[in-house]
Tab-separated table of C-alpha atoms in Angstrom:
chain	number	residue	atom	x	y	z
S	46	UNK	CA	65.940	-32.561	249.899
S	47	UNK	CA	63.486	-30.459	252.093
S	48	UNK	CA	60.678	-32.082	252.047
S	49	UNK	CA	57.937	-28.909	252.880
S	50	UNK	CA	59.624	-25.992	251.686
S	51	UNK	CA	58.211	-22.475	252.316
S	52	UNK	CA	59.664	-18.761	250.782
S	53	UNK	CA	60.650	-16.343	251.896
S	54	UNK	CA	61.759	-17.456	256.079
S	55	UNK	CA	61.524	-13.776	256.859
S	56	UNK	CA	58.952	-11.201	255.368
S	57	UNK	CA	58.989	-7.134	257.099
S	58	UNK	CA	56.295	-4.917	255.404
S	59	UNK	CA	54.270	-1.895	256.177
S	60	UNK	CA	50.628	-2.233	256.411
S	61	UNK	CA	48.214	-2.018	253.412
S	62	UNK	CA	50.833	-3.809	251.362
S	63	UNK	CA	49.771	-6.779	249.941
S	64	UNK	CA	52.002	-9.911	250.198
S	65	UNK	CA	52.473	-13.745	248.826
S	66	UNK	CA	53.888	-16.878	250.827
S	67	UNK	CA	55.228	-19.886	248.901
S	68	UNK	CA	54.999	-23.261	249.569
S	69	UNK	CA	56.173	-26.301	247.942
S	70	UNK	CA	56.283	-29.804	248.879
S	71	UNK	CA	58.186	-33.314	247.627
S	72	UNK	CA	56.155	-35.923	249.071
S	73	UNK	CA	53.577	-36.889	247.181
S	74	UNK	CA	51.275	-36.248	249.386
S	75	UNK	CA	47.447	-34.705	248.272
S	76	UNK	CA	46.974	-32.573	251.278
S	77	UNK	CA	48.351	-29.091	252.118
S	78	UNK	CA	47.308	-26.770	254.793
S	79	UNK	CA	48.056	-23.086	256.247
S	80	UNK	CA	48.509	-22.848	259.965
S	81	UNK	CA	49.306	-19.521	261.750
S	82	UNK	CA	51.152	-19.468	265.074
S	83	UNK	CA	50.576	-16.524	267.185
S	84	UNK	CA	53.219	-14.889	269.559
S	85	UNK	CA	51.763	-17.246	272.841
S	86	UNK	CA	52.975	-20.085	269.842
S	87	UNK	CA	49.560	-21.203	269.640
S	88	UNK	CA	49.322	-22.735	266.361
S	89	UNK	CA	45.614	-22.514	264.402
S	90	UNK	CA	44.664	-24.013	260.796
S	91	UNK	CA	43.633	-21.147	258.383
S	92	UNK	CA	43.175	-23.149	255.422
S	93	UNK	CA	43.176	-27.521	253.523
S	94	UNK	CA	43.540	-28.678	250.356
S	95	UNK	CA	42.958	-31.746	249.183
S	96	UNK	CA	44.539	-32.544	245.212
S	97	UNK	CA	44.039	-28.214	245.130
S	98	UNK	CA	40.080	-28.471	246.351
S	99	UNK	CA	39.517	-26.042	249.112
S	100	UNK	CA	38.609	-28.549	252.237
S	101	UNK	CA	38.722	-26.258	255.196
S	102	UNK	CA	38.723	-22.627	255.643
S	103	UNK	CA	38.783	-21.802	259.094
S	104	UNK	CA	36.465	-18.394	259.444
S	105	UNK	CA	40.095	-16.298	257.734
S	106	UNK	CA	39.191	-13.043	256.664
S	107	UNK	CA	39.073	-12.664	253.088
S	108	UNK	CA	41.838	-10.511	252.707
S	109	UNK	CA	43.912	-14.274	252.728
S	110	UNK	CA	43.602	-16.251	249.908
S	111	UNK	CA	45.157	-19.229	249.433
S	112	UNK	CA	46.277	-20.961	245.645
S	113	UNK	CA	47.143	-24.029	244.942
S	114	UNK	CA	48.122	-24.323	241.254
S	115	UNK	CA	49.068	-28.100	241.660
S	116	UNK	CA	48.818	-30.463	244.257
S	117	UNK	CA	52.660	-30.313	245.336
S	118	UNK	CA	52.065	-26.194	245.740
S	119	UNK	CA	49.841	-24.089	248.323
S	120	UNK	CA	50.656	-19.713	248.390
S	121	UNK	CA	49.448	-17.557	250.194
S	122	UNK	CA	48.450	-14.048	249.135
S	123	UNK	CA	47.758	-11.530	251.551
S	124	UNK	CA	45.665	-8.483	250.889
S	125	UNK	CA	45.957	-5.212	252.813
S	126	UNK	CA	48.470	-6.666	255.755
S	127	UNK	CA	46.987	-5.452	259.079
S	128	UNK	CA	49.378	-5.186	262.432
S	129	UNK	CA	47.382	-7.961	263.760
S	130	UNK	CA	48.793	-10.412	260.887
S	131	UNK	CA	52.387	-10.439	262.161
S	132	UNK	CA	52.832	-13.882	262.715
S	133	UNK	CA	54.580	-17.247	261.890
S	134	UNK	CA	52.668	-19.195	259.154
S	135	UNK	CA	53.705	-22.481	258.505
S	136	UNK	CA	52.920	-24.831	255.331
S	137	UNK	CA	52.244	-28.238	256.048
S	138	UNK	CA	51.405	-31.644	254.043
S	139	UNK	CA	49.720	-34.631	254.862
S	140	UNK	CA	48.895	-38.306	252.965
S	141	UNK	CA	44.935	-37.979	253.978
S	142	UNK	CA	42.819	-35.190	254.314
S	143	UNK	CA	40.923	-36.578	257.420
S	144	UNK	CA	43.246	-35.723	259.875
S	145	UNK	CA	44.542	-39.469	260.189
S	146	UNK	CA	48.125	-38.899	259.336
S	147	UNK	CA	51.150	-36.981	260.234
S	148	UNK	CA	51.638	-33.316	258.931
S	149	UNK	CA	55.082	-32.605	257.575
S	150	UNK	CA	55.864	-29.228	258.144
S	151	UNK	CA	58.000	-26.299	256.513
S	152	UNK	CA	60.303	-24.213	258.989
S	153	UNK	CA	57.731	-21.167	258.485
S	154	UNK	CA	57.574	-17.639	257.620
S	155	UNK	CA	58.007	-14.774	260.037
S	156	UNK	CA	55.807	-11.857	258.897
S	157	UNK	CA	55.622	-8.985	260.325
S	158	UNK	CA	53.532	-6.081	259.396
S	159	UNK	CA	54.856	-2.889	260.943
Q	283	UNK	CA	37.603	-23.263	270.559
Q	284	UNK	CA	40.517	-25.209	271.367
Q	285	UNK	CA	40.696	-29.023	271.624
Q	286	UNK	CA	44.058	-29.917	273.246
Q	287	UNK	CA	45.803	-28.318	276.456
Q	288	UNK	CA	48.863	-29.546	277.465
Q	289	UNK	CA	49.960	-29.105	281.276
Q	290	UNK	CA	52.246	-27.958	282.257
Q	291	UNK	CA	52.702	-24.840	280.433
Q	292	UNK	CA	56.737	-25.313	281.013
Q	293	UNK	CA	58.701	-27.523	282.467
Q	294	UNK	CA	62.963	-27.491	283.479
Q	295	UNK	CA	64.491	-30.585	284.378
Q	296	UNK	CA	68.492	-31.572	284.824
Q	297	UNK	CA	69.878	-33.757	281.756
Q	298	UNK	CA	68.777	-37.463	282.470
Q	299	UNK	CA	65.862	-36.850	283.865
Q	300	UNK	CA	62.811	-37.935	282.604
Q	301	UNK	CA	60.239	-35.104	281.320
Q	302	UNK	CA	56.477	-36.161	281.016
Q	303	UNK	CA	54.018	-33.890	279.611
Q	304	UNK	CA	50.486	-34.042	279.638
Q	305	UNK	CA	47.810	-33.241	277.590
Q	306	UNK	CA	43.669	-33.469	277.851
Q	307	UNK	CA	41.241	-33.051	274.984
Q	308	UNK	CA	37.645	-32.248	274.781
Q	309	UNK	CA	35.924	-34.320	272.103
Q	310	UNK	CA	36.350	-37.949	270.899
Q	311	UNK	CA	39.412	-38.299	268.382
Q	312	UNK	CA	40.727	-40.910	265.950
Q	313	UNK	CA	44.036	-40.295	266.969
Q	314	UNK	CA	46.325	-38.265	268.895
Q	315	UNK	CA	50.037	-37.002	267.950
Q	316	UNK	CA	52.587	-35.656	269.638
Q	317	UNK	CA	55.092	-33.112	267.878
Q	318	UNK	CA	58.638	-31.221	268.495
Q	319	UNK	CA	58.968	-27.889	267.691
Q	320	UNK	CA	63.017	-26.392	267.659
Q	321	UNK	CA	63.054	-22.728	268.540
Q	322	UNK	CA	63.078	-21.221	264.783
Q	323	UNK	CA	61.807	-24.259	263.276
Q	324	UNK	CA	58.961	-26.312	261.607
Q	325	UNK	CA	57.135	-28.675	264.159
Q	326	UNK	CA	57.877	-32.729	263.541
Q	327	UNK	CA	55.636	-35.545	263.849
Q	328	UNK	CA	57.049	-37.691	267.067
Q	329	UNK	CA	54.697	-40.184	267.507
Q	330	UNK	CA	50.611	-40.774	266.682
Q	331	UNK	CA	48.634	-43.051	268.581
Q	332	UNK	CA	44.996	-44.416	267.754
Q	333	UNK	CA	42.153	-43.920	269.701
Q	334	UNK	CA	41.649	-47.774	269.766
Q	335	UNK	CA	45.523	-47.621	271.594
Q	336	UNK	CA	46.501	-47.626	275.075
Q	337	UNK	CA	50.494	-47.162	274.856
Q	338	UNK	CA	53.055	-46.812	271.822
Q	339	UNK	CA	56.875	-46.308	271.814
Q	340	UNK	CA	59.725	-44.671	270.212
Q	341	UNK	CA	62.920	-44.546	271.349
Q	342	UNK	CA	63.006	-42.425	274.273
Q	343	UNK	CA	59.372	-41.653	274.174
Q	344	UNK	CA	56.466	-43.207	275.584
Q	345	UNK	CA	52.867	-42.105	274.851
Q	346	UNK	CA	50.089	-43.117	276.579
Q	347	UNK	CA	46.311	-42.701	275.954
Q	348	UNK	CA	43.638	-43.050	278.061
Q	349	UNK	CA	39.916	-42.109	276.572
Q	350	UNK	CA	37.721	-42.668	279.489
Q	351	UNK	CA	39.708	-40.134	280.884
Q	352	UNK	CA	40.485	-38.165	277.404
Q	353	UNK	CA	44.164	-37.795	278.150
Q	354	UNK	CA	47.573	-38.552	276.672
Q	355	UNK	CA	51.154	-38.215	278.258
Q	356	UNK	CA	54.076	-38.041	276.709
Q	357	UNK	CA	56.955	-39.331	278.635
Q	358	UNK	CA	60.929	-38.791	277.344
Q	359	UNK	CA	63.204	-40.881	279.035
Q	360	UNK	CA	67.439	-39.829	280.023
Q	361	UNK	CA	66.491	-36.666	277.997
Q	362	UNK	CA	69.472	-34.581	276.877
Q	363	UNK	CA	69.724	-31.168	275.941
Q	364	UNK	CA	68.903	-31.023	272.655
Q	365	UNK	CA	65.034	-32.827	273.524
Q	366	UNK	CA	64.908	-28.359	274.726
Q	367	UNK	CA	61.791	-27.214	272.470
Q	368	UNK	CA	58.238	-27.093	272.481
Q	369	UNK	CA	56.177	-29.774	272.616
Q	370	UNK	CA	52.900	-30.085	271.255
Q	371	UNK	CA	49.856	-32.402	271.489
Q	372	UNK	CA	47.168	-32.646	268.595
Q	373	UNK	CA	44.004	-34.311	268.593
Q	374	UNK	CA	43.004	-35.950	264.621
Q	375	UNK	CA	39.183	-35.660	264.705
Q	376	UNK	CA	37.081	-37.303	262.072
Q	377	UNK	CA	33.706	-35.012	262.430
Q	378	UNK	CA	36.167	-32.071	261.462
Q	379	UNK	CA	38.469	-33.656	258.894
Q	380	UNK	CA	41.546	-31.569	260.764
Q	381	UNK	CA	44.232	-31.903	263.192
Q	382	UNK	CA	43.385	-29.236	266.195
Q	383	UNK	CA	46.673	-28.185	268.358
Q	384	UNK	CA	46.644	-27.243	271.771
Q	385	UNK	CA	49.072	-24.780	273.161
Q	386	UNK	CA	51.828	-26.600	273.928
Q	387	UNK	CA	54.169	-27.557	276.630
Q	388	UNK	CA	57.763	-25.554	276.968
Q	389	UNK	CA	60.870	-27.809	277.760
Q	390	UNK	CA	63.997	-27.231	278.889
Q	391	UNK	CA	66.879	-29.584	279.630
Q	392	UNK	CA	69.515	-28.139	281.641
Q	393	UNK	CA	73.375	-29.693	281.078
C-alpha cells in the first residue's frame, strides 16, 4: 500500500559505473520530482514532472537523466557515478505542479559511489 | 540559494515539553509546510499553511505565520519520544513553480 515507492533502498558502486533509480507512485497524482539530500541532510530538487513533461531541472549535470514512461513512474539513470554523487535521493509526488500541495515522499535511496 | 532556515539547528528537550522550531524565508510564498523526517525515512507532510493564514492546527502542532516578518514556527505540544526526527520547513513559491527546503531543525525528545 506504499504510496511513493522507490528501488533499490540501498545502492554501493564504484565510480564510472552507470546506475538507475526507480520510482513508482499510487496516488494519482500528475507530479513527480527528484530531490537529493546531502550528508548536512540538506535536501535540494534536481528534477519535476508534470503528466511526464520535464517542468524543472535544477542546473543537474547531464550525466542524470531522469524518465518518466507514465505519469505514475519517474527513474533515474545515472551516467559515470562520481564520489561527489553519494547521496540520499528521494522520489516524491504531488497533486499540482505549482508548489501548492503536499509532496508525498518515498523512504529514499542511499547511493554511494566508492 | 536557499529559501528557508530553520533555527535552531538542534534542539533536546525532556518528554512533555513543548519543542518550537523556527523558521525564516527570503521571498514571498503561497504557502509554507512543515515536514517530519524519521532517521532512515521519507519526509511527511505535517501541516501547510497559506500565505493569506496567520495560525493552523493539528493535533499537537501549532504553526504560525507571520509575513511582515517572513517567519513561521512550529510549535509541538507534551511531545513524546517518538516526535525525535528532523524537522523541516518549506516555502511553496509561485514565481518558481517548486517547493524550496531549508536545512532543517534536529529534535530530540529525551524519556
Amino acid at each position: 500500500d506504499t504510496a511513493v515507492s522507490q528501488t533499490p533502498k540501498y545502492l554501493v558502486t564504484q565510480m564510472g559505473n552507470d546506475k538507475s533509480i526507480k520510482c513508482e507512485q499510487n496516488l494519482g497524482h500528475d507530479t513527480m520530482y527528484w530531490y537529493k539530500q546531502d550528508s548536512k541532510k540538506f535536501l535540494k530538487i534536481m528534477f519535476s514532472y508534470n503528466n511526464k513533461e520535464l517542468i524543472i531541472n535544477e542546473t543537474v549535470p547531464n550525466r542524470f537523466s531522469p524518465k518518466s514512461p507514465d505519469k505514475a513512474h519517474l527513474n533515474l539513470h545515472i551516467n559515470s557515478l562520481e564520489l561527489g554523487d553519494s547521496a540520499v535521493y528521494f522520489c516524491a509526488s504531488s497533486q499540482e505542479a505549482t508548489g501548492n500541495s503536499p509532496l508525498h515522499f518515498g523512504n529514499g535511496t542511499r547511493l554511494t559511489v566508492t | 540559494s536557499q529559501q528557508g532556515e530553520e533555527d535552531p539547528q538542534a534542539l533536546s528537550i525532556q518528554e512533555g515539553e513543548n519543542a518550537t522550531m523556527n523558521c525564516s524565508y527570503k521571498t514571498s510564498i503561497n504557502n509554507l509546510q512543515w515536514y517530519r523526517q524519521n532517521s532512515g525515512r521519507g519526509l511527511v507532510h505535517l501541516i501547510l499553511i497559506r500565505s493569506n493564514e496567520r495560525e493552523k492546527h493539528s493535533g499537537r502542532l501549532r504553526v504560525t505565520l507571520d509575513t511582515s516578518k517572513k517567519s513561521s514556527s512550529l510549535l509541538i505540544t507534551a511531545s513524546r519520544a517518538a516526535d525525535t526526527a528532523s524537522y523541516f520547513c518549506a516555502t511553496g513559491v509561485t514565481s518558481y513553480d517548486k517547493v524550496i527546503f531549508g536545512p532543517g531543525t534536529s529534535l530530540s525528545v529525551i524519556p
